Short mmCIF file of C-alpha atoms and ligand atoms in Angstrom, two decimals:
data_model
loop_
_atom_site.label_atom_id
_atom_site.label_comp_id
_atom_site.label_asym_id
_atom_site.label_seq_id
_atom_site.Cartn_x
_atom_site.Cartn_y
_atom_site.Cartn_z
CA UNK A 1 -36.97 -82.85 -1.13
CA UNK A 2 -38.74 -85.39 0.82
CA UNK A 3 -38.14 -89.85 0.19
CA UNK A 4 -40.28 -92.68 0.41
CA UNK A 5 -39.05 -95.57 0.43
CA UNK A 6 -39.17 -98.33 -1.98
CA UNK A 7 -41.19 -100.94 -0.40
CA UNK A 8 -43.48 -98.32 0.99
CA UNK A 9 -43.82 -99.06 4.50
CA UNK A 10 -41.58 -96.15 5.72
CA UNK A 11 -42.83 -92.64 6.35
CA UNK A 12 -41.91 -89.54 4.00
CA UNK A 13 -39.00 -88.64 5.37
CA UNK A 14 -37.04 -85.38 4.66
CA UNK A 15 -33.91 -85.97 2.46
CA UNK A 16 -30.98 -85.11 5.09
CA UNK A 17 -32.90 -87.55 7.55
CA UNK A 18 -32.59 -89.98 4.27
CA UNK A 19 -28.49 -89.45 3.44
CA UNK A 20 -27.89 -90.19 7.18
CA UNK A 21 -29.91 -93.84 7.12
CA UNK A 22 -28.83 -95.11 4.12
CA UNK A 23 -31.51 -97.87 3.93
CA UNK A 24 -34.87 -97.07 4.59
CA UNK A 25 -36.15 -98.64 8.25
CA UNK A 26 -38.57 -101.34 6.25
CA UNK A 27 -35.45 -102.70 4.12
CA UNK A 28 -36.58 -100.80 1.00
CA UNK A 29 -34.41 -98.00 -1.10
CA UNK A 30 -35.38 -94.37 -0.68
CA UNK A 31 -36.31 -92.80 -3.41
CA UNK A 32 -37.72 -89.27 -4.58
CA UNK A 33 -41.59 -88.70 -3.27
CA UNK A 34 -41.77 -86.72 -6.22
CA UNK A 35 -38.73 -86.29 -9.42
CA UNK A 36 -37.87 -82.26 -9.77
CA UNK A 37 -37.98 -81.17 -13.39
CA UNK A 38 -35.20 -79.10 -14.49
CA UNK A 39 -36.62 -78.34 -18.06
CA UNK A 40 -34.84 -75.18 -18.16
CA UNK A 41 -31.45 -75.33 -16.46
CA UNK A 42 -28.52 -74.22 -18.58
CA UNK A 43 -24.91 -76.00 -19.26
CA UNK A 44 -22.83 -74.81 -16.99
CA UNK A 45 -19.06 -73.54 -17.65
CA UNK A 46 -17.77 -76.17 -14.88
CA UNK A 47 -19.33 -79.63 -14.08
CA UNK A 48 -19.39 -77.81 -10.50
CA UNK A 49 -21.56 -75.25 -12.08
CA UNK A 50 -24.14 -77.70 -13.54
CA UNK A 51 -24.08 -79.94 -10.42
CA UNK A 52 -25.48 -76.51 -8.55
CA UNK A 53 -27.63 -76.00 -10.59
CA UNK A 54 -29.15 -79.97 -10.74
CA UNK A 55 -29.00 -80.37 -7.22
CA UNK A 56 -30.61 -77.54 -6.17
CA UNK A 57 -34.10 -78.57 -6.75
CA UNK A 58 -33.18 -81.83 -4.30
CA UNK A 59 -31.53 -79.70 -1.65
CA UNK A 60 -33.93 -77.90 -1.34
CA UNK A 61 -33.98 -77.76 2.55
CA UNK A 62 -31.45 -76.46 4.97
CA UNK A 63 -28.42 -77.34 6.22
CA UNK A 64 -27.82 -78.78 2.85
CA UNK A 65 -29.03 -75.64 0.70
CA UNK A 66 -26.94 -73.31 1.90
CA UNK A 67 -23.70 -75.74 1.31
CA UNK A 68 -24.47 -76.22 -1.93
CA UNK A 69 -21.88 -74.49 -3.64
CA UNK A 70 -18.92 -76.03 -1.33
CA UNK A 71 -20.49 -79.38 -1.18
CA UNK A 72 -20.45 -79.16 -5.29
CA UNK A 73 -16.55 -77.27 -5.70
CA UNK A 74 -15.33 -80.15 -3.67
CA UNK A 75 -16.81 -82.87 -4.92
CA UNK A 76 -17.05 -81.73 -8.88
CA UNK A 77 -13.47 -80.48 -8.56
CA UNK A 78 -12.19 -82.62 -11.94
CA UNK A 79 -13.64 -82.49 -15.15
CA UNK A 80 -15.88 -85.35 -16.58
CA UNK A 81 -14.25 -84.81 -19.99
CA UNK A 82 -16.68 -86.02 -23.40
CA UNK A 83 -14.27 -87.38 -25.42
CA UNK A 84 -14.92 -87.91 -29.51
CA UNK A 85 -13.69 -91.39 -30.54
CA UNK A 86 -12.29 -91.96 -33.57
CA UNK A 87 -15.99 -92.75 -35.26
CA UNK A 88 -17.92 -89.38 -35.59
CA UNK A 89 -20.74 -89.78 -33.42
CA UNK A 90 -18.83 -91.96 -30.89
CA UNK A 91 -17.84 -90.43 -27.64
CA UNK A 92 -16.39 -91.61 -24.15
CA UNK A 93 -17.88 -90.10 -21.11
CA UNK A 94 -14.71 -89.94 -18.85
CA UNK A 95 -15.52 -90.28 -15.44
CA UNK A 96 -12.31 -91.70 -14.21
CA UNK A 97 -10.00 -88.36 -13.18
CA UNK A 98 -10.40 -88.29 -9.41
CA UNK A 99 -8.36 -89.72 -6.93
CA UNK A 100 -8.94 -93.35 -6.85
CA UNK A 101 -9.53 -93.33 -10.81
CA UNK A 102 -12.93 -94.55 -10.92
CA UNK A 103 -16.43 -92.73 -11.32
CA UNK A 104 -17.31 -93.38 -7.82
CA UNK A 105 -15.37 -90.53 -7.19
CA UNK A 106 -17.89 -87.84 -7.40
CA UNK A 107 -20.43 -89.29 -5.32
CA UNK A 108 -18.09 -90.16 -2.47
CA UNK A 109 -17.05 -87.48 -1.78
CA UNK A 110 -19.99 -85.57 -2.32
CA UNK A 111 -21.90 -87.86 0.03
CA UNK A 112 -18.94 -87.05 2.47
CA UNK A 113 -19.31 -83.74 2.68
CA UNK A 114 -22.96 -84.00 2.63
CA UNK A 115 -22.75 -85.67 6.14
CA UNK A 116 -20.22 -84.11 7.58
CA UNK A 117 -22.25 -80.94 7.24
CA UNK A 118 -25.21 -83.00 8.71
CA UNK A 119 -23.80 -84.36 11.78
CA UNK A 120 -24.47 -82.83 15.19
CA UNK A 121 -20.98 -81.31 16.46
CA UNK A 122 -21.93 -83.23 20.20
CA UNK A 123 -22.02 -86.84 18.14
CA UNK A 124 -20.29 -89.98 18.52
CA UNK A 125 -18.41 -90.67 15.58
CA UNK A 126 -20.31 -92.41 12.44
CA UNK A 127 -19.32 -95.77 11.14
CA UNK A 128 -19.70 -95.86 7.18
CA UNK A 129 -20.09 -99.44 6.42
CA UNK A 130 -19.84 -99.97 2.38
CA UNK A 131 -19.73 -103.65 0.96
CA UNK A 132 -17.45 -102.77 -2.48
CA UNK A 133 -16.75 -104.79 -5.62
CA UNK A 134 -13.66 -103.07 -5.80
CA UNK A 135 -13.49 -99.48 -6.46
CA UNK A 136 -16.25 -98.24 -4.12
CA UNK A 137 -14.20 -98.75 -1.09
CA UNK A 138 -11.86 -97.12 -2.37
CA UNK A 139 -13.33 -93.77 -3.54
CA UNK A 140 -15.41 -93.65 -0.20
CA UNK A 141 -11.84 -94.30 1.85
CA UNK A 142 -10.30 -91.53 0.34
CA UNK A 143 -13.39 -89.16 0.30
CA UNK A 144 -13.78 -89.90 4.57
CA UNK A 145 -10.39 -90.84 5.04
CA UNK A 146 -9.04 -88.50 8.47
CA UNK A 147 -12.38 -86.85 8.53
CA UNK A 148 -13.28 -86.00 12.25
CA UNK A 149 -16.18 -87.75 13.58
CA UNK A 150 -16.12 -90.95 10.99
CA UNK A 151 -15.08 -94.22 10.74
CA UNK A 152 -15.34 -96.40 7.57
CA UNK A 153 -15.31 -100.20 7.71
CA UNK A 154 -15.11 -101.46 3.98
CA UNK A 155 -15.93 -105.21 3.31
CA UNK A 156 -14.25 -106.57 -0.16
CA UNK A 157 -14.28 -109.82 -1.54
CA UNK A 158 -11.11 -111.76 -1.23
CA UNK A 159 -9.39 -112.90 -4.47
CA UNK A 160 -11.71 -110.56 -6.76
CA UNK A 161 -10.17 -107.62 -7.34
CA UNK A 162 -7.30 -106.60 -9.37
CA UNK A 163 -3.50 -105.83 -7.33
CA UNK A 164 -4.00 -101.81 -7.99
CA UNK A 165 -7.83 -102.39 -6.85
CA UNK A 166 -7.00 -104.00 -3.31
CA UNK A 167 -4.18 -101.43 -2.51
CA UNK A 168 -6.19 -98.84 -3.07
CA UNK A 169 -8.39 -100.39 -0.44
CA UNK A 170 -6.01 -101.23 2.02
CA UNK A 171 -3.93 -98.26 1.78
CA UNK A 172 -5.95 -95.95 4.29
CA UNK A 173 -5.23 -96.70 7.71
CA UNK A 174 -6.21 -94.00 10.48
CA UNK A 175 -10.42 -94.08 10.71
CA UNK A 176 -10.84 -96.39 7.66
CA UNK A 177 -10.80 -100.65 8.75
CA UNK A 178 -10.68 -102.85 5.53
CA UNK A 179 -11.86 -106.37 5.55
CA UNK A 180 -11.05 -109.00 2.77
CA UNK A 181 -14.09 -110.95 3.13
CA UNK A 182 -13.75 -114.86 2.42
CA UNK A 183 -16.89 -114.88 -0.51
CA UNK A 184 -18.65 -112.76 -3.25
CA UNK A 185 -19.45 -108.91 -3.60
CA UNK A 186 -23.04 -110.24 -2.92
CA UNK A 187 -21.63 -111.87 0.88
CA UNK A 188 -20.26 -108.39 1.37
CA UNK A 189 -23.58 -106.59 0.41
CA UNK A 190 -25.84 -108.88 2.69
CA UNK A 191 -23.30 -108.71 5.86
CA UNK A 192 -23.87 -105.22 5.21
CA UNK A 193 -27.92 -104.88 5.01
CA UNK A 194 -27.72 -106.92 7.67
CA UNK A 195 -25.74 -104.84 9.95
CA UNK A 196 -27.81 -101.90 8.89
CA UNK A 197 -31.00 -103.44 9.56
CA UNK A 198 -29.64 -104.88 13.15
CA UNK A 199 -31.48 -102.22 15.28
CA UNK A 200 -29.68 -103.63 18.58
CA UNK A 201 -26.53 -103.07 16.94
CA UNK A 202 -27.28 -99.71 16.04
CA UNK A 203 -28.38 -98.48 19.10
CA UNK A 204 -25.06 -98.64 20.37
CA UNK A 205 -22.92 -98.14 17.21
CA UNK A 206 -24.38 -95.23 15.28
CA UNK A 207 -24.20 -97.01 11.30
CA UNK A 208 -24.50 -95.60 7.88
CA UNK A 209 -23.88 -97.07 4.46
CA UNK A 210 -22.25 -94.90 1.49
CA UNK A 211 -23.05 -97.92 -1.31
CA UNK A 212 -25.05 -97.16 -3.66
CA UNK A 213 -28.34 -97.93 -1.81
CA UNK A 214 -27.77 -94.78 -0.77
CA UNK A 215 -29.85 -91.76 -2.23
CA UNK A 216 -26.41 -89.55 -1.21
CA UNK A 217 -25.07 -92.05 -3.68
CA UNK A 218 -27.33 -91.65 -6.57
CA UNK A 219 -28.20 -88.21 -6.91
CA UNK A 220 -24.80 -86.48 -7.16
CA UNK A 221 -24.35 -88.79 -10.16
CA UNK A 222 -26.85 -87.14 -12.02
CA UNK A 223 -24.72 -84.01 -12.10
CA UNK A 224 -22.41 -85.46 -15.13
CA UNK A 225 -24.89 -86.85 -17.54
CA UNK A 226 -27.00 -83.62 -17.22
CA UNK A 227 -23.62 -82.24 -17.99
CA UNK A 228 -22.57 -83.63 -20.72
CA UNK A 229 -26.17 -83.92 -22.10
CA UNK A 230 -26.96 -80.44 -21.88
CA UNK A 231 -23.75 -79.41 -23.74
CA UNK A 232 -23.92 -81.89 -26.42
CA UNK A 233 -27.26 -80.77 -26.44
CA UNK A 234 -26.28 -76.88 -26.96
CA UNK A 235 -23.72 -77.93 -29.53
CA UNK A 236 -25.77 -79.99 -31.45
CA UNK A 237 -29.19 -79.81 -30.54
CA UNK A 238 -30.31 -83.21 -30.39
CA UNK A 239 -29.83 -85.63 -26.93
CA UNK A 240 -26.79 -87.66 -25.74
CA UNK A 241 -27.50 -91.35 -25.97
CA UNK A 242 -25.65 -93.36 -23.01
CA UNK A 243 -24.35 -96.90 -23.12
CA UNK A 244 -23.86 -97.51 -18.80
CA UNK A 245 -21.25 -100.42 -17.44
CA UNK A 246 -23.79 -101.73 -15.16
CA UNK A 247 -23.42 -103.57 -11.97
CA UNK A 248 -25.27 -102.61 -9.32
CA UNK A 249 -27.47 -100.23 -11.42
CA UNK A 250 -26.77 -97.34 -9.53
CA UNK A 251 -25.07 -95.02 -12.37
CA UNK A 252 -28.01 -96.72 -15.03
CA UNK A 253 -30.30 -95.07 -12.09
CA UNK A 254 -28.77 -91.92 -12.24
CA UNK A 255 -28.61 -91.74 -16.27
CA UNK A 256 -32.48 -92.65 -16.03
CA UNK A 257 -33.12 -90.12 -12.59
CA UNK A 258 -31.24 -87.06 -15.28
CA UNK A 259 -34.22 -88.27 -18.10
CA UNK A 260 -36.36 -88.20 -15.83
CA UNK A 261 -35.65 -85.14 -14.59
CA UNK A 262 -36.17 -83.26 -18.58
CA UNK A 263 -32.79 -83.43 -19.47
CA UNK A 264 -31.47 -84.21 -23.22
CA UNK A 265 -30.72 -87.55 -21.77
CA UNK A 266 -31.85 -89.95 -25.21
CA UNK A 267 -31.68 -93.67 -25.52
CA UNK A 268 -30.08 -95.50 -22.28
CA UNK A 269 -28.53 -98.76 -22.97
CA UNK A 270 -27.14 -101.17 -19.94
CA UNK A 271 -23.65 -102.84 -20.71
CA UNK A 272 -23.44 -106.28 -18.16
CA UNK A 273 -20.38 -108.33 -18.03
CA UNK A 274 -21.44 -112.17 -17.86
CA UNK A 275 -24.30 -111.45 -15.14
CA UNK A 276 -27.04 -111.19 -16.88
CA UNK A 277 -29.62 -111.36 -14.73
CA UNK A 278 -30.78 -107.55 -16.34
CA UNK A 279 -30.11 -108.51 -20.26
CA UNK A 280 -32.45 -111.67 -19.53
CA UNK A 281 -35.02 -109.44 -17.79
CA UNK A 282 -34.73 -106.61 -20.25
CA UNK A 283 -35.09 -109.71 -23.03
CA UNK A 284 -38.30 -110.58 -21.52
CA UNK A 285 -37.46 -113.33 -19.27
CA UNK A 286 -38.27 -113.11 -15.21
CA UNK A 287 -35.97 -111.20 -13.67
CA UNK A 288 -33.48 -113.98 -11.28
CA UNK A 289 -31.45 -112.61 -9.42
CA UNK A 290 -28.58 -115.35 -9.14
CA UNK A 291 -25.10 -115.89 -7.48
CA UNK A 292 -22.29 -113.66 -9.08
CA UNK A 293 -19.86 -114.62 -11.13
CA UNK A 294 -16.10 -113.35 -11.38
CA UNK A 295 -15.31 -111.66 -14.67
CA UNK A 296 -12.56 -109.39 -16.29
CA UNK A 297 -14.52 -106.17 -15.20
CA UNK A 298 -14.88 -106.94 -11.33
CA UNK A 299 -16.48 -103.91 -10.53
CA UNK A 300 -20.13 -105.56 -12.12
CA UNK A 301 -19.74 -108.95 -10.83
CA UNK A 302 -23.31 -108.49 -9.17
CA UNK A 303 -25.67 -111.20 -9.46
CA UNK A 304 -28.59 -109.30 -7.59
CA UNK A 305 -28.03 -105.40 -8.57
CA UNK A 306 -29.81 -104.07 -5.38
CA UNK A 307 -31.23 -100.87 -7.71
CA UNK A 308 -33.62 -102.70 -9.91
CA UNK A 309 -35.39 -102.39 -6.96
CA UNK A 310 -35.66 -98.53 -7.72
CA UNK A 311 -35.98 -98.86 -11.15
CA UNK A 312 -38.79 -101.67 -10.73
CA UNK A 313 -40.34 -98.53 -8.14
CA UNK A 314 -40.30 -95.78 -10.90
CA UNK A 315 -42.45 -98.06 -13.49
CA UNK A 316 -45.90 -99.05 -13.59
CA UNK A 317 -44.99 -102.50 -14.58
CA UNK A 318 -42.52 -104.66 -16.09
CA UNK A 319 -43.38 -103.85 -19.51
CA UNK A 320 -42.95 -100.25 -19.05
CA UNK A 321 -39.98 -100.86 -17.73
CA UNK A 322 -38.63 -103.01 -20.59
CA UNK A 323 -40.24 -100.51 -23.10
CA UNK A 324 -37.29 -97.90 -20.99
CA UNK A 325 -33.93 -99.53 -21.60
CA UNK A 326 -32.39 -101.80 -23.22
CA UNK A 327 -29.23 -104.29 -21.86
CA UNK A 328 -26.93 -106.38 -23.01
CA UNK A 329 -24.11 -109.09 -21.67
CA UNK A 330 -20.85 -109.08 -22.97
CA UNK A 331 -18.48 -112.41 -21.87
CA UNK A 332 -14.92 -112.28 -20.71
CA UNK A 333 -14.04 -113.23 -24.52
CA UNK A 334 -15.56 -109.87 -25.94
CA UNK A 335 -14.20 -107.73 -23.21
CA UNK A 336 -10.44 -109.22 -24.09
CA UNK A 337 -11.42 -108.59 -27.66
CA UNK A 338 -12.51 -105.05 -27.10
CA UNK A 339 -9.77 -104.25 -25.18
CA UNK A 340 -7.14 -105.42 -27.71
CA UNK A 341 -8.65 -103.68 -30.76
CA UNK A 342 -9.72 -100.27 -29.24
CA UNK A 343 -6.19 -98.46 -29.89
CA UNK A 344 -7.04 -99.22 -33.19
CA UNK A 345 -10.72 -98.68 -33.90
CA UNK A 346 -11.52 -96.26 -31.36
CA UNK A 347 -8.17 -94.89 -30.11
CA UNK A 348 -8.39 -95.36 -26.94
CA UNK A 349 -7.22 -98.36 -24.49
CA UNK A 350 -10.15 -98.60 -22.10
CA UNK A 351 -10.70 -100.79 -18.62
CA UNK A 352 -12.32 -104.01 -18.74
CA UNK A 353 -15.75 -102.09 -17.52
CA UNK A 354 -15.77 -99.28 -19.94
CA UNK A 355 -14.73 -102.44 -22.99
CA UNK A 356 -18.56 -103.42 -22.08
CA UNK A 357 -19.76 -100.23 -23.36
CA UNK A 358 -17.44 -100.02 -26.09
CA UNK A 359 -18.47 -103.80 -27.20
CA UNK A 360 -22.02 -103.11 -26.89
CA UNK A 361 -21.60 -99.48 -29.36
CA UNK A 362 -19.99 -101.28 -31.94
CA UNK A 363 -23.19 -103.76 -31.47
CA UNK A 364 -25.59 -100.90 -32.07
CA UNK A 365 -23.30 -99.58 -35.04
CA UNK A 366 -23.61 -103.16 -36.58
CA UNK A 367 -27.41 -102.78 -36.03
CA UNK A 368 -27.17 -99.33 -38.18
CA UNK A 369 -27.65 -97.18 -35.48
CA UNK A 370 -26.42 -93.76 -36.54
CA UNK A 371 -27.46 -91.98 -33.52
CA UNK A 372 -24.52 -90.13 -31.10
CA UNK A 373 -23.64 -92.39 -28.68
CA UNK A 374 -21.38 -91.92 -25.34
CA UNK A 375 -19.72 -94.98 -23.62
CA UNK A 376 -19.39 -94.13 -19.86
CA UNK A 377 -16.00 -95.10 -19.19
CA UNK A 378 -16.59 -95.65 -15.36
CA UNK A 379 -12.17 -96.44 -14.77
CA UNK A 380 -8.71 -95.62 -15.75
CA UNK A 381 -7.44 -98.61 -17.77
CA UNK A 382 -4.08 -98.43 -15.57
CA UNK A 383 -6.02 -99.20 -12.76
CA UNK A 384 -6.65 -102.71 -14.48
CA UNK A 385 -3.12 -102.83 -15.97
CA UNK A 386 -2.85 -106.54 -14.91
CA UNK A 387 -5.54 -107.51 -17.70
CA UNK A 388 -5.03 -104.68 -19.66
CA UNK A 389 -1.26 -103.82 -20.10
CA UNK A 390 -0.92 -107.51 -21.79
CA UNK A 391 -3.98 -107.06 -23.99
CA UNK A 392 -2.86 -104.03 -26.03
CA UNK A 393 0.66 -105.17 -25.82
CA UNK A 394 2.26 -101.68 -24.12
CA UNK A 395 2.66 -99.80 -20.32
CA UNK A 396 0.01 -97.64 -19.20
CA UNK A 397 1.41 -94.60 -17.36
CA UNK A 398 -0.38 -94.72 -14.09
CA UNK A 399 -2.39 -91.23 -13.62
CA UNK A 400 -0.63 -88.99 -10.58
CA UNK A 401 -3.64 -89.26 -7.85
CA UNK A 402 -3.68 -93.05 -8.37
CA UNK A 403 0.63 -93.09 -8.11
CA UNK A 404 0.01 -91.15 -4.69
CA UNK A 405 -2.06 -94.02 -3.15
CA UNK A 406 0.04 -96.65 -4.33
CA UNK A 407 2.66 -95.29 -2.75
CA UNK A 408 1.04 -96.18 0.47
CA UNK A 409 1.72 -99.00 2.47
CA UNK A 410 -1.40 -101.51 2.30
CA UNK A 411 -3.15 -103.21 5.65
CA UNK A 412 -6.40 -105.32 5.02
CA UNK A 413 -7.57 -108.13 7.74
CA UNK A 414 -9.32 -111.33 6.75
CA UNK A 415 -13.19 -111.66 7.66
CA UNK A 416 -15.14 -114.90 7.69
CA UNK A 417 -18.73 -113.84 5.19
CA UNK A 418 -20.42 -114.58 8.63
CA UNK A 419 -22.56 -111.78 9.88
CA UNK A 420 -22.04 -112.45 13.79
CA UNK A 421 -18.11 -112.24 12.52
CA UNK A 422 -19.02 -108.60 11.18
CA UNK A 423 -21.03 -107.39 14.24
CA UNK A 424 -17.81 -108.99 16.81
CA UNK A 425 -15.42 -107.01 14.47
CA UNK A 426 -17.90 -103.72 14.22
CA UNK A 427 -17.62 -103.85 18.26
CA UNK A 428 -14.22 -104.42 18.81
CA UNK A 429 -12.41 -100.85 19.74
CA UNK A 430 -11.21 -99.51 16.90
C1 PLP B 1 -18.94 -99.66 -9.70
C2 PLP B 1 -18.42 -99.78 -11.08
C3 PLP B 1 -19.25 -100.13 -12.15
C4 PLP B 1 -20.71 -100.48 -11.97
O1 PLP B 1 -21.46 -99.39 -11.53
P1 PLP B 1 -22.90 -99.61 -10.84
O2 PLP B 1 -23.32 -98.27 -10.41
O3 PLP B 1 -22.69 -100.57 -9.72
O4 PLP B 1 -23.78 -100.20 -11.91
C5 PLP B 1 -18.70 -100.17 -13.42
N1 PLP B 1 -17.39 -99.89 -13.62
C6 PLP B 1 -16.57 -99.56 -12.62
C7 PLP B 1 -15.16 -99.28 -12.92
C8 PLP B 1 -17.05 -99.49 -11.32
O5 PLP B 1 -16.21 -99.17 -10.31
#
């Protein structure tokens, strides 16, 4: 598969070439020169099986095509389990079963492996620079974490996360630096386009992102909608609708990338916490992006998701877009409601991220919508237990992977949001 980039002032450029930038050289996103349809691919028995199977028409080119299957065994290597709720027709996509307890996950380590396979053995060693709202950094720690050849430098903002969210990113040690960065997700996200668009600095530090401006980011998420699409779709032979937690838009792109692509991917329905800058634009409004806001589900306190850019790309205009999805804010208030009636009307106890999605179904059933819906949950309550555990009034046993890493002993360092700060600290000997 070959990219272009979204602003369009970047030559084709082969995918591998694409994973190792990140960001395209004029600032934009990369994106697919031309969308594979997979019309015909079969459910397979494994995620792993169907993520071969979807990915293959993207890695199409070597190194990558012959590492397919490995790349895909390790990075598909726990289920993405469709779970009926108690409503028939209701379902809960579970994404959250890997090692940091969070969807990001699968495309961590995928990406991971992806350029590990891709680096030259003769190298200097990689920095992976990822600006997180709380559980990327995490997922791409553990995914690179002791990996030969790579460093990771993760920026977080100070005072936003949950307790369970920052040890998971302090915890690593070894190759991986963590910075508590005194501002927003969106300081963390600009010290980091900056750094990767500082050509000086990257002559001498070789830099690469893993957020989710990165294609190596996007595209492995595709592999568990077409999943779970394609077997809903064998079972019952009509499409999976998706409701999508959306920050930063990159899952939403993924959902809309496995549509795209021919699957039996139906309606696709954005779920924002209080930044709305996407339910106002999808309501017909300009779309402003504007400073973020701390809410209950962290993780999508993004005032300028950097992948509308994409989606803005892949539509003739803003109507078409519109006419494409739909999205909708739900405040702190209806999250803590969600959360506290769920056990009850759903039967589950969800994180403050996946009570978006579960807020804005029982929207869509008060609207008479009768079609089968599934709520991505995108975290493992437990990882949230500090809003959650008082909310439904009981413990939440903390899953195994997420025990191990909080067993760890935790070492951030404080970082003005200050880009010449970044670049001293990105130069400083490790
Ligand atoms: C990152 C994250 C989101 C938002 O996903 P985007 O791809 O940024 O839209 C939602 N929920 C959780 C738990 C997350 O970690």
């Amino acid at each position: 598969m070959h990219c272009v980039s979204t602003r369009g002032r970047t030559p084709r450029t082969a995918l591998a070439r694409a994973l190792v930038a990140g960001l395209a050289p004029d600032g934009g996103l990369y994106v697919p020169e031309r969308i594979p349809t997979l019309d015909t691919v079969q459910p397979g028995a494994t995620l792993a099986d169907t993520a071969r199977a979807v990915l293959a028409p993207c890695l199409d080119g070597p190194p990558l095509r012959d590492a397919l299957p490995a790349l895909c065994a390790q990075a598909y290597a726990f289920d993405a389990p469709l779970r009926p709720l108690a409503r028939r027709g209701d379902h809960l996509l579970e994404l959250f079963h890997g090692p940091t307890a969070a969807f990001k996950d699968y495309a961590a380590r995928f990406l991971a492996g992806t350029l590990a396979r891709l680096r030259p053995a003769d190298a200097p060693p990689t920095t992976i620079l990822v600006a997180t709202s709380g559980d990327t950094g995490a997922a791409v720690a553990s995914a690179f974490h002791r990996r030969p050849g790579f460093a990771v430098v993760i920026l977080y903002p100070a005072c936003r996360v949950s307790p369970r969210q920052a040890h998971g990113l302090e915890c690593w040690g070894d190759n991986v630096r963590t910075f508590r960065v005194q501002g927003t997700f969106d300081d963390c996200q600009r010290l980091t386009k900056q750094a990767l668009a500082d050509d000086a600095l990257r002559a001498r530090l070789p830099l690469s992102s893993a957020n989710s401006i990165s294609l190596g980011r996007l595209l492995p998420q595709v592999a568990y909608y077409a999943h779970a699409a394609l077997r809903f779709f064998a079972a019952h032979g009509e499409p999976l609708n998706f409701i999508v937690p959306t920050g930063n838009l990159g899952n939403a792109c993924a959902a809309w990338l496995a549509r795209r692509m021919g699957l039996p991917v139906g309606a696709l329905v954005l779920a924002c916490n209080a930044n709305d800058a996407l339910p106002r634009f999808f309501a017909g409004e300009d779309y402003r992006p504007r400073p973020a806001r701390a809410t209950l589900a962290n993780a999508m306190d993004v005032g300028a998701p950097s992948n509308f850019e994409r989606l803005r790309h892949w539509h003739r205009d803003d109507a078409e877009l519109r006419a494409a999805l739909r999205a909708f804010a739900v405040d702190d208030a209806a999250i803590a409601d969600t959360i506290r009636q769920a056990p009850a009307r759903h039967g589950v106890v969800p994180c403050p991220h996946t009570a978006t999605g579960l807020h804005v179904l029982e929207r869509l059933r008060a609207e008479g919508d009768a079609r089968p819906w599934a709520v991505v949950a995108t975290a493992h309550p437990a990882k949230f237990e500090s809003i959650v555990e008082p909310l439904v009034g009981q413990a939440l046993a903390v899953p195994p992977a997420l025990a191990a890493t909080l067993a760890r002993p935790a070492r951030g360092e404080p970082l003005a949001a200050d880009y010449a700060a970044l670049r001293r600290q990105l130069q400083a000997p490790a």
